[in-house]
PDB file of C-alpha atoms and ligand atoms in Angstrom:
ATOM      1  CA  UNK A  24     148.593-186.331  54.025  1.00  0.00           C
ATOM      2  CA  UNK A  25     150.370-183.436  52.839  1.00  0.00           C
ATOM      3  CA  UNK A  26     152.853-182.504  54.955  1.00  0.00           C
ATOM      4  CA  UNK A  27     154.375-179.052  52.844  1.00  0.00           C
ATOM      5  CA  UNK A  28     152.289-175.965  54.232  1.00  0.00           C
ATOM      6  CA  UNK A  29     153.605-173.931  51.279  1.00  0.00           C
ATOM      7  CA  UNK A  30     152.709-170.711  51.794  1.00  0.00           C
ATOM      8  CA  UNK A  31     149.149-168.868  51.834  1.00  0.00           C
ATOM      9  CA  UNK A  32     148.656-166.354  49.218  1.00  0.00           C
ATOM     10  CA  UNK A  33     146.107-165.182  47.005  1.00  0.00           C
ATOM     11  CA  UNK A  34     146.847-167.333  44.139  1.00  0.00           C
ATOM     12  CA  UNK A  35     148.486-170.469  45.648  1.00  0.00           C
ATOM     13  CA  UNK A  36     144.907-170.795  47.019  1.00  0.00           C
ATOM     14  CA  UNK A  37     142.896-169.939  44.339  1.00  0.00           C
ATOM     15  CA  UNK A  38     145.226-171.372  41.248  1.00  0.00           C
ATOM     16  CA  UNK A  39     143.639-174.754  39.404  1.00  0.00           C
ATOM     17  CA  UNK A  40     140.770-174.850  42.044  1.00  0.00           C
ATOM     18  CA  UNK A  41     137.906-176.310  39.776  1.00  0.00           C
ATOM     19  CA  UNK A  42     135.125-174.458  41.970  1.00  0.00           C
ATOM     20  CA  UNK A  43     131.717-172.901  40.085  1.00  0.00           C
ATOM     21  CA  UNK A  44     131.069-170.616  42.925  1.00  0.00           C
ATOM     22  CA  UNK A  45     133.188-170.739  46.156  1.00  0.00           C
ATOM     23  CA  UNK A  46     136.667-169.457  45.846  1.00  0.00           C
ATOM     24  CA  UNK A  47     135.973-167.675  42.486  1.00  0.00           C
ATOM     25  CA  UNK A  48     137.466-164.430  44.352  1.00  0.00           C
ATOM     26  CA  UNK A  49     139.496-165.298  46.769  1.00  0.00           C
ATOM     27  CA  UNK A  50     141.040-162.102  49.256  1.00  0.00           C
ATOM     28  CA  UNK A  51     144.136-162.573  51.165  1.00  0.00           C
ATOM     29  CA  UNK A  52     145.737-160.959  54.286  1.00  0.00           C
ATOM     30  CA  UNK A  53     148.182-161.911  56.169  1.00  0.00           C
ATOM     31  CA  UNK A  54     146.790-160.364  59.335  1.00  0.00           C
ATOM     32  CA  UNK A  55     143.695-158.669  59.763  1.00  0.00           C
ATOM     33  CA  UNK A  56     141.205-158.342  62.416  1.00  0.00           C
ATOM     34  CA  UNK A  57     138.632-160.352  61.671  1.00  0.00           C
ATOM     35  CA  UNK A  58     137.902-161.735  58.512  1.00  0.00           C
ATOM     36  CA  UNK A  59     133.605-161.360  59.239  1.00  0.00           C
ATOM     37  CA  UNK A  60     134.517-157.818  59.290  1.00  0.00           C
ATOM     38  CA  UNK A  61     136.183-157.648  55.759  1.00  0.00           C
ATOM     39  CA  UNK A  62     133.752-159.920  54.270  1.00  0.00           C
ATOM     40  CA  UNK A  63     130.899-157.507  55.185  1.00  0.00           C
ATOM     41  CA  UNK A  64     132.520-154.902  53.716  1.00  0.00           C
ATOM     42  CA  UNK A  65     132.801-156.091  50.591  1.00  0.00           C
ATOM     43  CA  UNK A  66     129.468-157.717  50.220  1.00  0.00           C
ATOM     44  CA  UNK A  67     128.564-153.657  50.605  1.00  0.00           C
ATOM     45  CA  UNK A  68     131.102-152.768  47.919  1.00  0.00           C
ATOM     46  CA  UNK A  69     128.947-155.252  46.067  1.00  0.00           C
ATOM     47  CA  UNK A  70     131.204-158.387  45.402  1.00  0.00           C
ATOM     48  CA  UNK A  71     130.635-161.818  43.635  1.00  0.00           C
ATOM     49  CA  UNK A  72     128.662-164.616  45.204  1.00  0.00           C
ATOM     50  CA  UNK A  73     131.402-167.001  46.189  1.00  0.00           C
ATOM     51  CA  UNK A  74     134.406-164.691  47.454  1.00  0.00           C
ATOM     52  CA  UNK A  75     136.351-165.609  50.130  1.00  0.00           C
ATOM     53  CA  UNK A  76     138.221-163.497  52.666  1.00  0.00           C
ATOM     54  CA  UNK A  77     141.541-165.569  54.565  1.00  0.00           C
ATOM     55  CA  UNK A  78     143.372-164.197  56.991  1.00  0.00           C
ATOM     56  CA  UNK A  79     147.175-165.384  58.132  1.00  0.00           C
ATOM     57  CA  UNK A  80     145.707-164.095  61.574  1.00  0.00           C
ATOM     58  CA  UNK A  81     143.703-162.740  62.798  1.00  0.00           C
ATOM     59  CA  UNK A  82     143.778-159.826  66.274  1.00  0.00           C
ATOM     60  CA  UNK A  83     140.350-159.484  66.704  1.00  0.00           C
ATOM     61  CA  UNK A  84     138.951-162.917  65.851  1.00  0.00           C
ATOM     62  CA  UNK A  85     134.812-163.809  67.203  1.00  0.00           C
ATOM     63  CA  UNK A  86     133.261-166.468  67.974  1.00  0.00           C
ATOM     64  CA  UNK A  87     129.405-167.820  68.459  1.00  0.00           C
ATOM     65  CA  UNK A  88     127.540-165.766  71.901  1.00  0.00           C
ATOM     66  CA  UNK A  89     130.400-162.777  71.392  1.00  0.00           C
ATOM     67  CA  UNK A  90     133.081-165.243  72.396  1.00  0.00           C
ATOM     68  CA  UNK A  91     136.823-164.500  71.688  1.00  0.00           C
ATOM     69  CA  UNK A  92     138.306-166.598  68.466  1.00  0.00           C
ATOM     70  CA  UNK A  93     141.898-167.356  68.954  1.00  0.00           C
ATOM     71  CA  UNK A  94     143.869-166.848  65.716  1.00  0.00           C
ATOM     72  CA  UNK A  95     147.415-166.612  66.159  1.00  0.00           C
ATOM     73  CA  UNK A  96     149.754-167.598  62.855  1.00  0.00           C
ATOM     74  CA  UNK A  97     149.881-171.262  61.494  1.00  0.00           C
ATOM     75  CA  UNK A  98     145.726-171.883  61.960  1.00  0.00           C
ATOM     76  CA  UNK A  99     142.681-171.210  59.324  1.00  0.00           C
ATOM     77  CA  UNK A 100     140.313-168.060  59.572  1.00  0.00           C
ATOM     78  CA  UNK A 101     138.198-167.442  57.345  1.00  0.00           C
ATOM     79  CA  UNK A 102     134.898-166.159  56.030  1.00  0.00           C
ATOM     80  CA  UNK A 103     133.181-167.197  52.912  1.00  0.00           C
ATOM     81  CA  UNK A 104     130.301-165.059  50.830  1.00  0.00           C
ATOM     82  CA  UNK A 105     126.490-166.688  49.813  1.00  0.00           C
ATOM     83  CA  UNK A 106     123.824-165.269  48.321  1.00  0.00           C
ATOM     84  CA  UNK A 107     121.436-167.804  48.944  1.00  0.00           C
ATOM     85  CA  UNK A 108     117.726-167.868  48.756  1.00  0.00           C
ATOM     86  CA  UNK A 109     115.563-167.910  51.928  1.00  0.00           C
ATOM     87  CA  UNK A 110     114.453-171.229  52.141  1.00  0.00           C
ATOM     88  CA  UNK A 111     118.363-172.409  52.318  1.00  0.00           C
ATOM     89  CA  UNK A 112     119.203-170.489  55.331  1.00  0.00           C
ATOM     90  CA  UNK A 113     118.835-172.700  57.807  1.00  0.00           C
ATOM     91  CA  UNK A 114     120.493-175.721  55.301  1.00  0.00           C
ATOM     92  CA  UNK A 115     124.015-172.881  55.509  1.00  0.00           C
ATOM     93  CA  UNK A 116     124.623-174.678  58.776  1.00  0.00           C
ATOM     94  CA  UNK A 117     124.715-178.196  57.745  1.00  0.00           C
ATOM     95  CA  UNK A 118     127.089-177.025  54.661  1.00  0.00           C
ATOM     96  CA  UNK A 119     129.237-175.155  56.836  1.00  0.00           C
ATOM     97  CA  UNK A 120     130.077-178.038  58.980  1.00  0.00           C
ATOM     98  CA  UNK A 121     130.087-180.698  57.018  1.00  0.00           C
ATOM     99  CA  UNK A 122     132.564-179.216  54.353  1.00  0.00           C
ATOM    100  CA  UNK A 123     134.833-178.884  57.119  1.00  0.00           C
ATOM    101  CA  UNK A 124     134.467-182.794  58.783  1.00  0.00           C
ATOM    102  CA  UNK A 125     135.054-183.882  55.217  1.00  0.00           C
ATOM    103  CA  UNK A 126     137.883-181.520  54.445  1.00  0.00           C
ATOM    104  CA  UNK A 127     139.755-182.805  57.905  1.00  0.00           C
ATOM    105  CA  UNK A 128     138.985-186.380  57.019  1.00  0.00           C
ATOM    106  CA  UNK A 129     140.138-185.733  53.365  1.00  0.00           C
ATOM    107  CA  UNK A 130     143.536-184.468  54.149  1.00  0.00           C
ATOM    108  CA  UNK A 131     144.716-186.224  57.731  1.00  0.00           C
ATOM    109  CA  UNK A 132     142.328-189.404  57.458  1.00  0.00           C
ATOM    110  CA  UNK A 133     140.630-188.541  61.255  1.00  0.00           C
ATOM    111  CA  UNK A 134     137.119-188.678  60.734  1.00  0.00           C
ATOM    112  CA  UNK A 135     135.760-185.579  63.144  1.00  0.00           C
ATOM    113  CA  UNK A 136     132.281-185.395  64.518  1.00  0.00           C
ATOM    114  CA  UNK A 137     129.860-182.664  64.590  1.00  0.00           C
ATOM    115  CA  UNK A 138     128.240-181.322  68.159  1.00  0.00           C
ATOM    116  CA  UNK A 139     125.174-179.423  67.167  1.00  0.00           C
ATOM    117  CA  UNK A 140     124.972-177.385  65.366  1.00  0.00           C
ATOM    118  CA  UNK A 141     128.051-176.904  64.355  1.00  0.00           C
ATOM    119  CA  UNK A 142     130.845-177.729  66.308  1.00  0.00           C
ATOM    120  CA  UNK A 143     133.912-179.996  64.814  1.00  0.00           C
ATOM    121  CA  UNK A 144     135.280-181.942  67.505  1.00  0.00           C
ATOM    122  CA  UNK A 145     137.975-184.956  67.182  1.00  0.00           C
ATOM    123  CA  UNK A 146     137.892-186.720  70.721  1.00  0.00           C
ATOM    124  CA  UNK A 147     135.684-184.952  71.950  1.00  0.00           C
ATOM    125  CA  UNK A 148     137.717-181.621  71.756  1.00  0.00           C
ATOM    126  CA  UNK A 149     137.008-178.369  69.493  1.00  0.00           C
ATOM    127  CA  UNK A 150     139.295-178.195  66.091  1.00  0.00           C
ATOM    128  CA  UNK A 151     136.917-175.833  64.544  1.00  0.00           C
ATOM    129  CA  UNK A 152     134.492-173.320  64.643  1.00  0.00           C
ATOM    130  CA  UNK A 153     131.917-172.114  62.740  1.00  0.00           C
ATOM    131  CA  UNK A 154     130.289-168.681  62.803  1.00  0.00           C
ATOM    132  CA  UNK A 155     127.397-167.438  60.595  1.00  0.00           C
ATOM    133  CA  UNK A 156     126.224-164.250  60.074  1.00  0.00           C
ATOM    134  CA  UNK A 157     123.133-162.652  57.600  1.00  0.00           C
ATOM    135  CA  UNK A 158     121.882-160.089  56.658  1.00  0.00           C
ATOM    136  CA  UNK A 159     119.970-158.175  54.166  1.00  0.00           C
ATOM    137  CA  UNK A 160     122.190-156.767  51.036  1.00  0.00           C
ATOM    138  CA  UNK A 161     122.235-152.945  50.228  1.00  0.00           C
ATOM    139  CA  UNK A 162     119.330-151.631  48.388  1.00  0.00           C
ATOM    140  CA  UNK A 163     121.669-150.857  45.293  1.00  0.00           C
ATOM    141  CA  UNK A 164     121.558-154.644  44.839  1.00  0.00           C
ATOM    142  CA  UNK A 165     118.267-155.696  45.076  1.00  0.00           C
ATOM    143  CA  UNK A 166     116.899-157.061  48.828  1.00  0.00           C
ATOM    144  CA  UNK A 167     117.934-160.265  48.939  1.00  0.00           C
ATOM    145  CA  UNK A 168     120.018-162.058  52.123  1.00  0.00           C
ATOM    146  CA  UNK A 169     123.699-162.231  52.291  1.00  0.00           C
ATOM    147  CA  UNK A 170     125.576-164.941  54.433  1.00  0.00           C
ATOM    148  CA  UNK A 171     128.954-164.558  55.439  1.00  0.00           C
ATOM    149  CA  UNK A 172     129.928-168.206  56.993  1.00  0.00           C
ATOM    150  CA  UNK A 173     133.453-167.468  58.998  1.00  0.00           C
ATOM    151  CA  UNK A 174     135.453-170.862  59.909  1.00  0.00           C
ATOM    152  CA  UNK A 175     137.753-171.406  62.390  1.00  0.00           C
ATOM    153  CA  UNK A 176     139.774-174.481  62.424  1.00  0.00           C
ATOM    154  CA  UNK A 177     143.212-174.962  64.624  1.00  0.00           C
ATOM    155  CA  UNK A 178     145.522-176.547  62.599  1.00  0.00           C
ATOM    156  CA  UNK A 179     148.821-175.499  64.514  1.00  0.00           C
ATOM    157  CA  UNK A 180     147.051-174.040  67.893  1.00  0.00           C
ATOM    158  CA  UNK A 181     149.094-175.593  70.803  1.00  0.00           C
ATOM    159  CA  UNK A 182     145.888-175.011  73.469  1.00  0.00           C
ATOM    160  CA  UNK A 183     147.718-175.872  76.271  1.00  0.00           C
ATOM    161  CA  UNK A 184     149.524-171.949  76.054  1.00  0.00           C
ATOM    162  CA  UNK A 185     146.273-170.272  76.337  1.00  0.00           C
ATOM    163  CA  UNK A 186     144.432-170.373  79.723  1.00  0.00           C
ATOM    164  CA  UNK A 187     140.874-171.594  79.321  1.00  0.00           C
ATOM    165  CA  UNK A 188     140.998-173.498  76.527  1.00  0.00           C
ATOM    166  CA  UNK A 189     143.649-176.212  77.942  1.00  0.00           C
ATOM    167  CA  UNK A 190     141.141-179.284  77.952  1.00  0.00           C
ATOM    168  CA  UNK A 191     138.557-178.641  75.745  1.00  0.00           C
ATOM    169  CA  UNK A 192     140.418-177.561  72.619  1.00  0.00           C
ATOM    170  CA  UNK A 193     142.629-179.651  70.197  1.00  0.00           C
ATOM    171  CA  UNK A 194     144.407-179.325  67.288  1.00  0.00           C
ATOM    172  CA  UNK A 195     145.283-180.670  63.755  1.00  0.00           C
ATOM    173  CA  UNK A 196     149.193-180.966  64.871  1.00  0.00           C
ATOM    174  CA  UNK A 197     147.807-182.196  67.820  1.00  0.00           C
ATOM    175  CA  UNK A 198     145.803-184.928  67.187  1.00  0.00           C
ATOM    176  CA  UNK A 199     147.872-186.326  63.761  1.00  0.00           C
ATOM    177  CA  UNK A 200     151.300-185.778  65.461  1.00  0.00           C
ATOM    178  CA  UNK A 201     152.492-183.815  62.037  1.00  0.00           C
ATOM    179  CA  UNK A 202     152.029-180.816  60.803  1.00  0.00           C
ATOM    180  CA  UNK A 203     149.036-180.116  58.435  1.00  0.00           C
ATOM    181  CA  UNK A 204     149.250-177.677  55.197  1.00  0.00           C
ATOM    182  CA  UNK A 205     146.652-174.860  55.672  1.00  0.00           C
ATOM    183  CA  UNK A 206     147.115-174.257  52.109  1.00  0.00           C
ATOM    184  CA  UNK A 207     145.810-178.073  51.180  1.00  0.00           C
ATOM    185  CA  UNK A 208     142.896-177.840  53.800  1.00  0.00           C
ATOM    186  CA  UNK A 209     141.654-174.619  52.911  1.00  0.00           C
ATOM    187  CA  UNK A 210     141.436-175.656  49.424  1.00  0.00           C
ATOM    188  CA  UNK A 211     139.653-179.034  50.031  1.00  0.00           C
ATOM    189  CA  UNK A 212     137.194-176.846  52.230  1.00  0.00           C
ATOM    190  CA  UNK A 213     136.442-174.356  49.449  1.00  0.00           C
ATOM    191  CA  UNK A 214     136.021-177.190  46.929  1.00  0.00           C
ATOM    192  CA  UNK A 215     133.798-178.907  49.821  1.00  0.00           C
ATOM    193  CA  UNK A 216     131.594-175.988  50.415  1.00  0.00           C
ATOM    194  CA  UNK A 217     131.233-175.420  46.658  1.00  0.00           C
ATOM    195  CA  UNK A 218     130.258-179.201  45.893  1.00  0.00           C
ATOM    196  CA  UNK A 219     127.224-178.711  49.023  1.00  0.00           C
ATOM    197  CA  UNK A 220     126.236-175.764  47.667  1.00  0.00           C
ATOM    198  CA  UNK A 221     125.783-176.294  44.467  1.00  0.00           C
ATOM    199  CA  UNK A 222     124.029-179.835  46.112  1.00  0.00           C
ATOM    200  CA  UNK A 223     121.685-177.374  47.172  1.00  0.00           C
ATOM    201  CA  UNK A 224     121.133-175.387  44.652  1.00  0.00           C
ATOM    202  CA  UNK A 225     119.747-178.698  42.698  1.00  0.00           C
ATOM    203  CA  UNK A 226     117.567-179.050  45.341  1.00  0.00           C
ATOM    204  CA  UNK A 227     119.050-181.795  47.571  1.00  0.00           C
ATOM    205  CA  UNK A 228     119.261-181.755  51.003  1.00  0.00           C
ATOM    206  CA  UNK A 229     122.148-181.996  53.221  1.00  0.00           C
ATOM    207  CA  UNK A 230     120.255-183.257  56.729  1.00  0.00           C
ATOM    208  CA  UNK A 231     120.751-186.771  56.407  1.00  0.00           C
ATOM    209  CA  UNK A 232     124.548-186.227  56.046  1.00  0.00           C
ATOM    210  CA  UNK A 233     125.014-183.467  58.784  1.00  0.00           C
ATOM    211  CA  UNK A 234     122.396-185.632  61.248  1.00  0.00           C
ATOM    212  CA  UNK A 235     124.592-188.854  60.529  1.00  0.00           C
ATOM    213  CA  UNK A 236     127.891-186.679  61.523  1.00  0.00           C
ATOM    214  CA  UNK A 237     126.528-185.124  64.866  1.00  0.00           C
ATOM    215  CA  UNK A 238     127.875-186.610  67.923  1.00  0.00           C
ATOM    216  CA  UNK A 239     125.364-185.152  69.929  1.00  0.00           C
ATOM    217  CA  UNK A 240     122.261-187.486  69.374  1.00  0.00           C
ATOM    218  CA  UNK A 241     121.752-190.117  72.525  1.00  0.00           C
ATOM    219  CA  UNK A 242     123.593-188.156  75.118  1.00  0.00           C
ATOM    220  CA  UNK A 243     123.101-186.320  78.290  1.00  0.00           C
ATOM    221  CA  UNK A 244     123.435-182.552  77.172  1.00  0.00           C
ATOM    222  CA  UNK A 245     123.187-179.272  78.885  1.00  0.00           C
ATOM    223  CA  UNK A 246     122.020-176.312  76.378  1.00  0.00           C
ATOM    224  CA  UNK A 247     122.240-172.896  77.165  1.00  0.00           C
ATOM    225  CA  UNK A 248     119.942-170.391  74.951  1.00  0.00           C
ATOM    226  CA  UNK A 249     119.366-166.641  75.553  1.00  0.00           C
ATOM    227  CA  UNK A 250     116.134-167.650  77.399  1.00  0.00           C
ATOM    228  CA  UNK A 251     117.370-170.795  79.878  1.00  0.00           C
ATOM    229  CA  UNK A 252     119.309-173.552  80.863  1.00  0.00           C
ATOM    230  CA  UNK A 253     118.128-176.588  79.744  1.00  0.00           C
ATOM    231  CA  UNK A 254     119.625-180.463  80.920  1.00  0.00           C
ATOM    232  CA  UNK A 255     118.305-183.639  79.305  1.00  0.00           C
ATOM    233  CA  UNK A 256     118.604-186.552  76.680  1.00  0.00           C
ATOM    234  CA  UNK A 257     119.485-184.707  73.576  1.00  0.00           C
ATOM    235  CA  UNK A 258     116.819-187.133  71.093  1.00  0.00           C
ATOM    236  CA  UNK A 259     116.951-185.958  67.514  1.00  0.00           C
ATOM    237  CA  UNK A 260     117.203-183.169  65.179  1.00  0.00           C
ATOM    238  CA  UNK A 261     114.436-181.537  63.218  1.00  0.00           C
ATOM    239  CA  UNK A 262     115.266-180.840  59.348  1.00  0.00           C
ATOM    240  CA  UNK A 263     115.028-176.891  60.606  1.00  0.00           C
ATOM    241  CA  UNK A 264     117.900-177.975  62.420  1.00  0.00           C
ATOM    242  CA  UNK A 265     116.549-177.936  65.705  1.00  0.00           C
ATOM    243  CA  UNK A 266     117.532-180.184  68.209  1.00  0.00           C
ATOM    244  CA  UNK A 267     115.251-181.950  70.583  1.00  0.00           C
ATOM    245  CA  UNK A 268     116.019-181.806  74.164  1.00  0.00           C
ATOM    246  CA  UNK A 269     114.122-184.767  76.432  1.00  0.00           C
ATOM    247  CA  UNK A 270     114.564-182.564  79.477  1.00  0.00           C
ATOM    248  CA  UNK A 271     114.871-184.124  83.419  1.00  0.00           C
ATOM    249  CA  UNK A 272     110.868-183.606  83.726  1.00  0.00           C
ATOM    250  CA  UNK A 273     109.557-185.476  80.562  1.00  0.00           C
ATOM    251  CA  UNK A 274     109.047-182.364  78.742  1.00  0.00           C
ATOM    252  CA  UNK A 275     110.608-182.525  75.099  1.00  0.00           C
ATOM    253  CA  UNK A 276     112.595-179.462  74.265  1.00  0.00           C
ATOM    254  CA  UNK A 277     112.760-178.057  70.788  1.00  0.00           C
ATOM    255  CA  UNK A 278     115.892-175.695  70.392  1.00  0.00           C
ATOM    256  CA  UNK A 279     116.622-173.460  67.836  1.00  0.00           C
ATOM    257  CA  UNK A 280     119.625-172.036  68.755  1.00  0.00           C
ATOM    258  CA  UNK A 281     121.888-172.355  71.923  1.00  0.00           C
ATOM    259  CA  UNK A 282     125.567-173.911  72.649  1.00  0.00           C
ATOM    260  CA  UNK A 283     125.730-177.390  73.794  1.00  0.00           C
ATOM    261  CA  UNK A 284     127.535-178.914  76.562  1.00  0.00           C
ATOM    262  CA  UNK A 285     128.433-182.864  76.577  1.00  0.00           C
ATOM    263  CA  UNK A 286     127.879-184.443  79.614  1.00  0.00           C
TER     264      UNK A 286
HETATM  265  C1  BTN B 312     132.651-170.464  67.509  1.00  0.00           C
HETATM  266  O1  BTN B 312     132.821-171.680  67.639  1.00  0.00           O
HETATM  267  O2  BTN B 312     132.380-169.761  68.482  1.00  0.00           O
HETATM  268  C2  BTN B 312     132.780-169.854  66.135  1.00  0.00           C
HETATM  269  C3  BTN B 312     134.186-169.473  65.808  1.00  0.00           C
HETATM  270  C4  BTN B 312     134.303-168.852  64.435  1.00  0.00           C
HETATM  271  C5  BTN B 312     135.703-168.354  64.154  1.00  0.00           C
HETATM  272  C6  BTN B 312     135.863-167.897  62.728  1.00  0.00           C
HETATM  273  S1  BTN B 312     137.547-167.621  62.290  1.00  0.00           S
HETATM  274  C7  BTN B 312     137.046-166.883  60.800  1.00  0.00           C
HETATM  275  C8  BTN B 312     135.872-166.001  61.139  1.00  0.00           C
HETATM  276  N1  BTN B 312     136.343-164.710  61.630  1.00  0.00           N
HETATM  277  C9  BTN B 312     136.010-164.516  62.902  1.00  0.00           C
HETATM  278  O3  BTN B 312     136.282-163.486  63.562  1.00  0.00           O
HETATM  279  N2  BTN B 312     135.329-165.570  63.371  1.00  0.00           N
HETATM  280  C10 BTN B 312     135.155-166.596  62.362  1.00  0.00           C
END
């Protein structure tokens, strides 16, 4: 593990990283208010596929179902720019979160889990977050989707200072018992997402690796989605990336998008 978190900037990110797409333009601030915000910007000032936006912290950070991202100094935020075509939207997911289980396991050696969808968990408490956001680009560059995929990941959050968060979040510090360099993880992530992507790109999928990482599969879930509560057996996932839900009265569930609860 690399122990040195030498400090973030610009090019200590991006110098040497041997990337074809992710990371190619990398923007730094140290604080900001949220790095979804800058990224959509600039895919409207019409910027490469591939650049990143990182943020030393962040004041306004979001999470998934307009929940509040903590951010303060010493964690990751950041939000990375795809251009992908249609058909790989739902695969941005599966990329997202497993370039972040293997970037963890890559530089502390703690193999994480994934809780659909997307969810990284180590002992069954959150260490990252991942949020992901599309839309169509501006007309002066053809119609095509944009994706802006903004990841959280504590790597020097002490949870146990901010009120609500006490028992369900964790840490990198945390759960290691050293500190982690930011600058070492964010570059294994960016070399991560780069390797999936251009996975996908050849036409490979990424379900049987993100359905062998989720925790989720065989337990007793509750799922919330705009429309209901759901409780069950959580059975299996679809290669959409739906999950199946084997609710309390038989019925099988199929959920396309909602936040999980492990029971
Ligand atoms: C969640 O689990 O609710 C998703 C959290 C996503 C947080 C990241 S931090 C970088 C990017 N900027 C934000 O404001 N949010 C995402």
């Amino acid at each position: 593990m690399n122990n040195v978190d030498l400090s973030l900037s610009r090019e200590s990110i991006s110098d040497g990283l041997e990337t074809r797409i992710v990371g190619l333009n990398v923007l730094y601030y140290p604080s900001l208010t949220s790095t979804m915000d800058i990224a959509r910007a600039v895919v409207h000032e019409g910027c490469a596929e591939g650049t990143v936006v990182v943020a030393g912290q962040q004041t306004a950070g979001r999470g998934r179902l307009k929940r509040e991202w903590l951010t303060p100094e010493g964690n990751i935020a950041l939000s990375v720019i795809l251009y992908p075509a249609s058909a790989q939207l739902p695969a941005m997911i599966m990329l997202a979160s497993l370039a972040v289980a293997n970037s963890i396991e890559s530089v502390t050696g703690i193999k994480p889990g994934i809780k659909w969808p997307n969810d990284i968990l180590i002992n069954l408490r959150k260490v990252s977050g991942i949020l992901i956001e599309t839309d169509a680009r501006p007309h002066r560059y053809g119609h095509a989707m944009y994706v802006v995929i903004g990841i959280g990941i504590n790597v020097n959050l002490r949870p146990f200072e901010y009120a609500g968060i006490e028992t369900t979040a964790t840490s990198l510090s945390i759960e290691t018992r050293q500190s982690v360099s930011r600058l070492a993880l964010i570059r294994s992530l960016l070399g991560e997402m780069d390797r999936l992507y251009n996975e996908l790109n050849q036409g490979r999928s990424l379900f049987e690796l993100w359905r062998h990482r989720l925790i989720t599969i065989g337990r007793t879930v509750t799922v919330t989605t705009v429309e209901s509560v759901y409780t069950g057996i959580a059975e299996s996932v679809d290669r959409d990336g739906a999950l199946y839900v084997r609710c309390q009265d038989g019925e099988l569930k199929k959920i396309i998008a909602g936040d999980v609860t492990l029971r």
